[in-house]
Coordinates of C-alpha atoms in Angstrom, one line a residue:
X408 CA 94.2 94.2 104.1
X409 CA 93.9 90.2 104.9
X410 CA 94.3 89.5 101.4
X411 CA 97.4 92.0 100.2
X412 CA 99.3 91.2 103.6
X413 CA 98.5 87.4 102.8
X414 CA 100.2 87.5 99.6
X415 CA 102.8 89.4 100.9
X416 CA 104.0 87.0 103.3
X417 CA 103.9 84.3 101.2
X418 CA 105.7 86.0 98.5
X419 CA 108.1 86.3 101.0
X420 CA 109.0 83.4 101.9
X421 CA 108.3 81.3 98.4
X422 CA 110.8 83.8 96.6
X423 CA 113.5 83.7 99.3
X424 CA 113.2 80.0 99.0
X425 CA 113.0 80.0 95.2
X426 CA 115.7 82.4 94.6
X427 CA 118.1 81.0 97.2
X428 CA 117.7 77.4 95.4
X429 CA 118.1 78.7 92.0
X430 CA 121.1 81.1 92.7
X431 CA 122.7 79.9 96.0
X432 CA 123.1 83.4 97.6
X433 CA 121.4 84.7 100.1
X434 CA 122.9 88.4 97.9
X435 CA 120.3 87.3 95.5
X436 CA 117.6 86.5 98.0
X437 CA 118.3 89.8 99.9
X438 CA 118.3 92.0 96.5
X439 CA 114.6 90.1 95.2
X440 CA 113.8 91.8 98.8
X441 CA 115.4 95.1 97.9
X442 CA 113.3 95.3 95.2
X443 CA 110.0 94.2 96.0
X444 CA 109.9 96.7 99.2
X445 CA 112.2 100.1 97.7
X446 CA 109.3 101.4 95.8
X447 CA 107.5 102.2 99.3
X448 CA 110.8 104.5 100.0
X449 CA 111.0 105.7 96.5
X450 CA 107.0 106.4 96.2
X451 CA 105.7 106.7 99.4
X452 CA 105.6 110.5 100.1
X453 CA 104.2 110.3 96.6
X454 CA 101.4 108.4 97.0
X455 CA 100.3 110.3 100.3
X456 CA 99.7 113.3 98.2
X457 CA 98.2 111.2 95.9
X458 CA 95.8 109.9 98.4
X459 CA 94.9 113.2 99.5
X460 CA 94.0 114.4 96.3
X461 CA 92.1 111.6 94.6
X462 CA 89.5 108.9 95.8
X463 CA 90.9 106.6 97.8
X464 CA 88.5 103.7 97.2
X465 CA 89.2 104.2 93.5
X466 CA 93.1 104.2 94.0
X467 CA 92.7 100.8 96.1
X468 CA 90.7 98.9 93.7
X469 CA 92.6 100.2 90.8
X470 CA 96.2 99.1 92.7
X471 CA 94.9 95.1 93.4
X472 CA 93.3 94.5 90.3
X473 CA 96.5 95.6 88.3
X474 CA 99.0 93.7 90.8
X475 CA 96.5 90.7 90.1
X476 CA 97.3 90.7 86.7
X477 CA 100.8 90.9 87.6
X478 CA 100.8 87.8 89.6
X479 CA 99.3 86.0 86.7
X480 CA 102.1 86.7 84.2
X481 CA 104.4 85.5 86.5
X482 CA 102.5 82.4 87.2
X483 CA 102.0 81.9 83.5
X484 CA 105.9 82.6 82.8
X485 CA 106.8 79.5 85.8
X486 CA 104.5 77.1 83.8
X487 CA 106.1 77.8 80.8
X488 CA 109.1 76.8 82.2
X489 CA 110.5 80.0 80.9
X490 CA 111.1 82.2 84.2
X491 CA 114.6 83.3 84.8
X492 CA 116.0 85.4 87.7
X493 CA 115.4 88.7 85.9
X494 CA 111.6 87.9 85.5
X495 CA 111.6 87.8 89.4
X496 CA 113.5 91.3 89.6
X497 CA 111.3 92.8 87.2
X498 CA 108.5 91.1 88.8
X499 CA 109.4 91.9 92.0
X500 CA 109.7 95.7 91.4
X501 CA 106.5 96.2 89.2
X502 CA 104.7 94.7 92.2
X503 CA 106.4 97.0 94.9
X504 CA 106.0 100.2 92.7
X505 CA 101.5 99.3 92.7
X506 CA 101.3 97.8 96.2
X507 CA 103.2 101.2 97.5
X508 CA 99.7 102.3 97.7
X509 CA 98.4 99.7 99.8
X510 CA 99.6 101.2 103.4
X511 CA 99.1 104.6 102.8
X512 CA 95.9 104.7 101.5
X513 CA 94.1 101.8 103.4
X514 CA 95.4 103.6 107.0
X515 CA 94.1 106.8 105.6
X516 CA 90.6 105.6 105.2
X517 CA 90.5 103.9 108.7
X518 CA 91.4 107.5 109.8
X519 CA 88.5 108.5 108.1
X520 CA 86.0 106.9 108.9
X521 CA 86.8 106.1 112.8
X522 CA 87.0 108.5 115.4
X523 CA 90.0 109.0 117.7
X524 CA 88.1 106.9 120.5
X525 CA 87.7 104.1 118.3
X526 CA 91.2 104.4 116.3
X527 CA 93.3 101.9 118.8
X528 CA 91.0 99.0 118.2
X529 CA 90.6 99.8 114.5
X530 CA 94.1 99.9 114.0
X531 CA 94.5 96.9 116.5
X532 CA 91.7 94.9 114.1
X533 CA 93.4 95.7 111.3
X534 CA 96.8 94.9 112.6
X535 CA 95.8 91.6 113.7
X536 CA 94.3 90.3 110.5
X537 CA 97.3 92.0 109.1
X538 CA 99.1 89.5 111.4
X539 CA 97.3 86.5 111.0
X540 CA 98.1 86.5 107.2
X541 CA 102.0 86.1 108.2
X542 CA 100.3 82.6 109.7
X543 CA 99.0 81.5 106.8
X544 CA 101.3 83.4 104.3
X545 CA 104.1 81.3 105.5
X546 CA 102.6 78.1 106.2
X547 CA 101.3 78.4 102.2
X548 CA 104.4 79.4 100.9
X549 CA 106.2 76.5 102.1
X550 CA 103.2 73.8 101.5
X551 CA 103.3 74.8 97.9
X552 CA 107.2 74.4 97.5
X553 CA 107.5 71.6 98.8
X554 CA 104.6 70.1 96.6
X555 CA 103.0 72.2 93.5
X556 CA 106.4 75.1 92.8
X557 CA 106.3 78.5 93.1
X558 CA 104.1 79.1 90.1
X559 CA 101.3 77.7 93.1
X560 CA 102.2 80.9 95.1
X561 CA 102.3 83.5 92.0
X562 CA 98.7 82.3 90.7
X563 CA 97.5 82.7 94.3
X564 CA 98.5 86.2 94.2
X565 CA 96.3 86.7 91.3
X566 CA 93.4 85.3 93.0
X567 CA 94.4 87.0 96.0
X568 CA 94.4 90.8 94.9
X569 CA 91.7 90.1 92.3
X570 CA 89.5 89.4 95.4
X571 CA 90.7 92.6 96.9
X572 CA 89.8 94.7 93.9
X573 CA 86.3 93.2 94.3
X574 CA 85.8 94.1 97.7
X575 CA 87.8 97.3 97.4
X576 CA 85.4 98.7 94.2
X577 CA 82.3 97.6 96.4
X578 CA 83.1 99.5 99.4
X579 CA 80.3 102.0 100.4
X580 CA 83.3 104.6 100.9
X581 CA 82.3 108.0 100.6
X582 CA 85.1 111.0 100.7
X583 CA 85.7 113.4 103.5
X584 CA 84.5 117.0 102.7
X585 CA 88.2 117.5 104.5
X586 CA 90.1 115.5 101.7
X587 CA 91.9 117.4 99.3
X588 CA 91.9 120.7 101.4
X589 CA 95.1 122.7 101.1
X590 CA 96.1 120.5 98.5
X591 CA 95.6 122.5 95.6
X592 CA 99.4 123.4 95.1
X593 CA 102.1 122.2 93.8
X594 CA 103.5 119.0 94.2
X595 CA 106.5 120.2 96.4
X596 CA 104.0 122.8 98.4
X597 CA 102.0 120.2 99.4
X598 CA 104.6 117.4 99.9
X599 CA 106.7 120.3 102.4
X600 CA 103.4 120.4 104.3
X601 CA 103.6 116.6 105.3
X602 CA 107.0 117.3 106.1
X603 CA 106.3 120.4 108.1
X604 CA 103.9 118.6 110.0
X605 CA 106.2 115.7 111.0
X606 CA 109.2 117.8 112.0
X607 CA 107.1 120.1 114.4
X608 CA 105.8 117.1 116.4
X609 CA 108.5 115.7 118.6
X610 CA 106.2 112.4 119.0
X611 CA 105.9 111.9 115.3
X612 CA 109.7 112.5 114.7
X613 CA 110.6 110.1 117.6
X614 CA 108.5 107.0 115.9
X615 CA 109.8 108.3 112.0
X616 CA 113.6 107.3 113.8
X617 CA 112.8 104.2 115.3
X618 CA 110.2 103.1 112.4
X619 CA 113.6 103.7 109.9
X620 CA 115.5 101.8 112.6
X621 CA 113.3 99.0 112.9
X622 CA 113.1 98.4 109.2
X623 CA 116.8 99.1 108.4
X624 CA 118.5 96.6 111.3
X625 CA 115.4 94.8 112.4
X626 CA 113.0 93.6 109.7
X627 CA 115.0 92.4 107.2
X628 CA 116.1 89.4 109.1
X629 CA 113.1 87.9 107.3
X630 CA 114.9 87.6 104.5
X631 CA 117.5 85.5 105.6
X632 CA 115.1 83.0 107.9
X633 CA 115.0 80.8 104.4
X634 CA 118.8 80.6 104.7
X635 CA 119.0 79.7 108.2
X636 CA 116.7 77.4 107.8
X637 CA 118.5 75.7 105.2
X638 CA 122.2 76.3 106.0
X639 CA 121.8 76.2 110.2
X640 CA 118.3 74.7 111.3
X641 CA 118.8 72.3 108.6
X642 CA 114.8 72.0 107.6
X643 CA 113.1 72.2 104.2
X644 CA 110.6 74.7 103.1
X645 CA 107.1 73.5 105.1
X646 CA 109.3 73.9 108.7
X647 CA 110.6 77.4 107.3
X648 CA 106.6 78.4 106.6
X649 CA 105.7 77.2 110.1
X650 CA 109.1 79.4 111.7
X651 CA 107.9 82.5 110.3
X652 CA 103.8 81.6 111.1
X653 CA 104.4 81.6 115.0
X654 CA 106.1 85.0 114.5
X655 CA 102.5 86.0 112.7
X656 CA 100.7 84.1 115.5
X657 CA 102.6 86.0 118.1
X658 CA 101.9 89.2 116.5
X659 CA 98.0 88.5 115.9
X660 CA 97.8 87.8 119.8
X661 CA 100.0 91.0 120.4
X662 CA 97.5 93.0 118.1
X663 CA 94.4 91.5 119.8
X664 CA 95.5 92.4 123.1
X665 CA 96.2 96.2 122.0
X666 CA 92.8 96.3 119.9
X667 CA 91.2 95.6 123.6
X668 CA 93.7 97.0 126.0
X669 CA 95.8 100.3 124.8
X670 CA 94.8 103.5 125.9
X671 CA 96.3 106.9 124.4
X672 CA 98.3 107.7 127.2
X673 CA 100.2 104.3 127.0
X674 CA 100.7 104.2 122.9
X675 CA 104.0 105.5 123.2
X676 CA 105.7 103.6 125.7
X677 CA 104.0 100.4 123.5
X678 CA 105.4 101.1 120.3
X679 CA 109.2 101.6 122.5
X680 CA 108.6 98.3 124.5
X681 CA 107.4 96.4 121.5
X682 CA 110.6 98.0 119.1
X683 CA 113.0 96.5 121.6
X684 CA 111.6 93.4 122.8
X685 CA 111.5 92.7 119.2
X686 CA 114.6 93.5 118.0
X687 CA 116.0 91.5 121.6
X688 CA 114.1 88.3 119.7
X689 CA 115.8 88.9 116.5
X690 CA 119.2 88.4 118.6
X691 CA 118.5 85.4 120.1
X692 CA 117.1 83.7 117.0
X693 CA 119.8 84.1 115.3
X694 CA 122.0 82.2 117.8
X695 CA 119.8 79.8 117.8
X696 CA 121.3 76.2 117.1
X697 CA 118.1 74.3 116.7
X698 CA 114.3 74.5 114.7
X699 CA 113.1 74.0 118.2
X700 CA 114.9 76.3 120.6
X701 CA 114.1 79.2 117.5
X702 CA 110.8 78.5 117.4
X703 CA 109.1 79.8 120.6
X704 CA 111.7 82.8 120.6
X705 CA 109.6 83.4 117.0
X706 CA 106.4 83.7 118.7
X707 CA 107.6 85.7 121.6
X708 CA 109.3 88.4 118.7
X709 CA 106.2 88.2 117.2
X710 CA 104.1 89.5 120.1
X711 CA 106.7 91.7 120.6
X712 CA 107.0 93.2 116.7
X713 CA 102.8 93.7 117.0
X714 CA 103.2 96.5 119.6
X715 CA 105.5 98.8 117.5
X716 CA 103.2 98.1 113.9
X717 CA 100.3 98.5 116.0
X718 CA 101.4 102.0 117.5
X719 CA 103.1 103.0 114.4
X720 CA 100.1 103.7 112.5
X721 CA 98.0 104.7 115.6
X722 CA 100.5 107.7 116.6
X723 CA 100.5 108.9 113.2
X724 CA 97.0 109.1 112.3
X725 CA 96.2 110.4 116.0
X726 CA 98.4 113.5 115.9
X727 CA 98.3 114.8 111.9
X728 CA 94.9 116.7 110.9
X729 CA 92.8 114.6 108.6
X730 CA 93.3 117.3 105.6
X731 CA 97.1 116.4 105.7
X732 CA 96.7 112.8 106.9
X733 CA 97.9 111.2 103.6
X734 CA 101.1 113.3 103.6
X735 CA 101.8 112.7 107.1
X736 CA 101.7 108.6 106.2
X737 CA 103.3 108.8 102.9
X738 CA 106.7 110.4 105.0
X739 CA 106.2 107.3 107.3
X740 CA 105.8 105.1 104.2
X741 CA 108.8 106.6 103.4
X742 CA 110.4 105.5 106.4
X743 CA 109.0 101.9 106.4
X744 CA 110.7 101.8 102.9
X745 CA 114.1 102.4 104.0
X746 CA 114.0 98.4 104.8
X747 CA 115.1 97.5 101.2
X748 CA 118.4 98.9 102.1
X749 CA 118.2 96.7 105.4
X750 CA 118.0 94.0 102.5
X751 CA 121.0 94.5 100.4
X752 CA 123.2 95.1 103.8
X753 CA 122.1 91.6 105.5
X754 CA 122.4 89.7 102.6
X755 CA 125.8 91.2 101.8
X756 CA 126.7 90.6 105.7
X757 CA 125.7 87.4 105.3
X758 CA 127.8 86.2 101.7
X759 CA 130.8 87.4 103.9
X760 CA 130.0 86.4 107.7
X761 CA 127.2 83.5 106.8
X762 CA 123.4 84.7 107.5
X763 CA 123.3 83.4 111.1
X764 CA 126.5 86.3 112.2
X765 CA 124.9 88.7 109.8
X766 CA 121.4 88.9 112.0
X767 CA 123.2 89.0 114.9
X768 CA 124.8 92.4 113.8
X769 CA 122.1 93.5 112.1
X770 CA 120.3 93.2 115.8
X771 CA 122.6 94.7 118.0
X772 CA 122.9 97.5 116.1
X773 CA 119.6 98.2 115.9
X774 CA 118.8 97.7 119.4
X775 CA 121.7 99.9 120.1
X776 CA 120.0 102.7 117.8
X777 CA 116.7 102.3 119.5
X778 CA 118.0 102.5 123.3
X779 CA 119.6 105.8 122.0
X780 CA 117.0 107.4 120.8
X781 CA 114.8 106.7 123.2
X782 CA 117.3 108.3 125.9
X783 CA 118.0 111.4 123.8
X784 CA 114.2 111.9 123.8
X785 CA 112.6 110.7 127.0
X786 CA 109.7 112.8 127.0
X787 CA 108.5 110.6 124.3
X788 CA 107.9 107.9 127.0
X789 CA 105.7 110.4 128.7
X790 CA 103.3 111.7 126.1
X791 CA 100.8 110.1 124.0
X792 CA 99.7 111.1 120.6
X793 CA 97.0 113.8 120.6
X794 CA 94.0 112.8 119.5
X795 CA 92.6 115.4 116.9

């Protein structure tokens, strides 16, 4: 999870500064975004069956040693000098259709293999070294622009996920007697169950809103924090790596604290107060007017951000039986890939009202959303996901 998440982040940020100085348009940057995260929405309820049906270890190790091979081409094709802004696209998708796997099935084997006693700080572990890699994702994205090229942050992908097919093929996983049970179907049969599931359980349906919320109006200001930082903070690349690190050292705090503190009965009223203290962050750094004044509102968002994609997970895996557990995550994935759309609307909003105006909608509307749904359904602030 370190690893993937690592090269995530810094893929992140080295693309949307790459792609924003070779084209100019923050359209561009916000449809390499588009791209690199729509295969989760496309492929996620997919994969969940998938998961539930197939080894799990095998799956993992399979997906990082084929998006390490990926990474190298690209690298290779920057070297040559040949790389054009379609290579990126195609890059870009090839490497969100294989690392679709990577949520899903890593949270369905932490189901597996810890209890619901022990699922909070599991998650909360993972969720914090999760967060620390957008510390040092950022912070090598924009060390490497500003001295090697991107070609630095491709070939560290490829080191990156070939290291995380090691570990993933030497894992002593062993599968559940309870995976792959009712899944001997069809594909629709068994994909309607994950969807059965999810619309019987108010608290799942509740957190599948605000997780489609969250990644439609809230998460995809990260695509334009290159853009700021170019066009309003007026700072180069390393300054835009260390903006988006105290975010990830805010979160890793945030998911520390959970990991030791949250108790079932509090998860839901977490993920709520994390989802809008969050999206209340995103507001006020985009009317920020300096590198300084945006910078401790980044940490704060950060903390705030690590309480909803702490919760997320731990909701979900708490309340759907292990036997449909993939399923149950792969709608979710679903949901968490709805933030390539999120993409394409900010970085339109942004060629016609600049980036800066374009967050600030994007986070009002999304805190609007949130407060909404949260008063249609208070009861979700009273319950707590039932451990199974």
């Amino acid at each position: 999870g370190l690893l993937s998440r690592t090269m995530h982040w810094l893929e992140t940020v080295a693309l949307g500064i790459f792609v924003f100085e070779l084209t100019g348009s923050p359209f561009w940057v916000g449809v390499v975004g588009f791209l690199r995260l729509v295969p989760m929405f496309i492929f996620g309820p997919v994969v969940g069956l998938i998961a539930d049906r197939m080894n799990r270890k095998i799956l993992m190790g399979s997906s990082m040693a084929t998006l390490a091979c990926v990474y190298a081409i690209m690298g290779f094709l920057v070297v040559s000098g040949g790389i054009q802004l379609w290579h990126i696209c195609i890059g870009a998708t090839v490497a969100g259709v294989v690392g679709s796997t990577d949520y899903v099935v890593r949270r369905a084997m932490i189901g597996d293999v810890v209890d619901s006693d022990g699922i909070s700080t599991a998650i909360g572990i993972d969720m914090a070294t999760s967060n620390f890699s957008r510390v040092i994702g950022p912070l090598g994205a924009g060390a490497f622009l500003a001295t090697i090229g991107v070609q630095a942050a491709y070939f560290s992908g490829a080191v990156l996920f070939g290291m995380g097919a090691i570990l993933a093929f030497s894992m002593p996983y062993v599968v559940s007697p309870l995976q792959g049970t009712g899944a001997s179907s069809g594909y629709f049969s068994n994909l309607s169950a994950g969807l059965r599931h999810v619309r019987a359980d108010r608290i799942i349906i509740v957190t599948i809103i605000i997780t489609m919320v969250m990644n439609l109006f809230g998460f995809p200001y990260q695509h334009m924090v290159p853009v700021i930082g170019a066009e309003t903070l007026e700072v180069g690349p390393l300054l835009v790596g260390i903006l988006l690190a105290t975010e990830g050292l805010g979160a890793t705090m945030g998911s520390l604290m959970i990991a030791l503190k949250a108790r079932p009965s509090g998860y839901t009223r977490v993920y709520a107060t994390g989802s809008i203290g969050f999206l209340a962050a995103i507001f006020l750094f985009s009317l920020s007017p300096s590198f300084w004044m945006a910078l401790p509102i980044m940490v704060i968002g950060g903390f705030a951000m690590s309480g909803f994609a702490t919760m997320q997970s731990i909701i979900v895996i708490t309340s759907a039986p292990m036997e449909i557990r993939g399923r149950v995550l792969g709608v979710l994935a679903a949901a968490i890939g709805t933030g390539p759309f999120g993409a394409l609307i900010v970085g339109s909003l942004a060629v016609i009202w600049g980036a800066n105006s374009a967050v600030t909608a994007m986070a009002a509307v999304g805190f609007v959303l949130t407060t909404l749904t949260l008063l249609m359904w208070p009861s979700f602030l009273r319950n707590s996901a039932s451990p199974d």
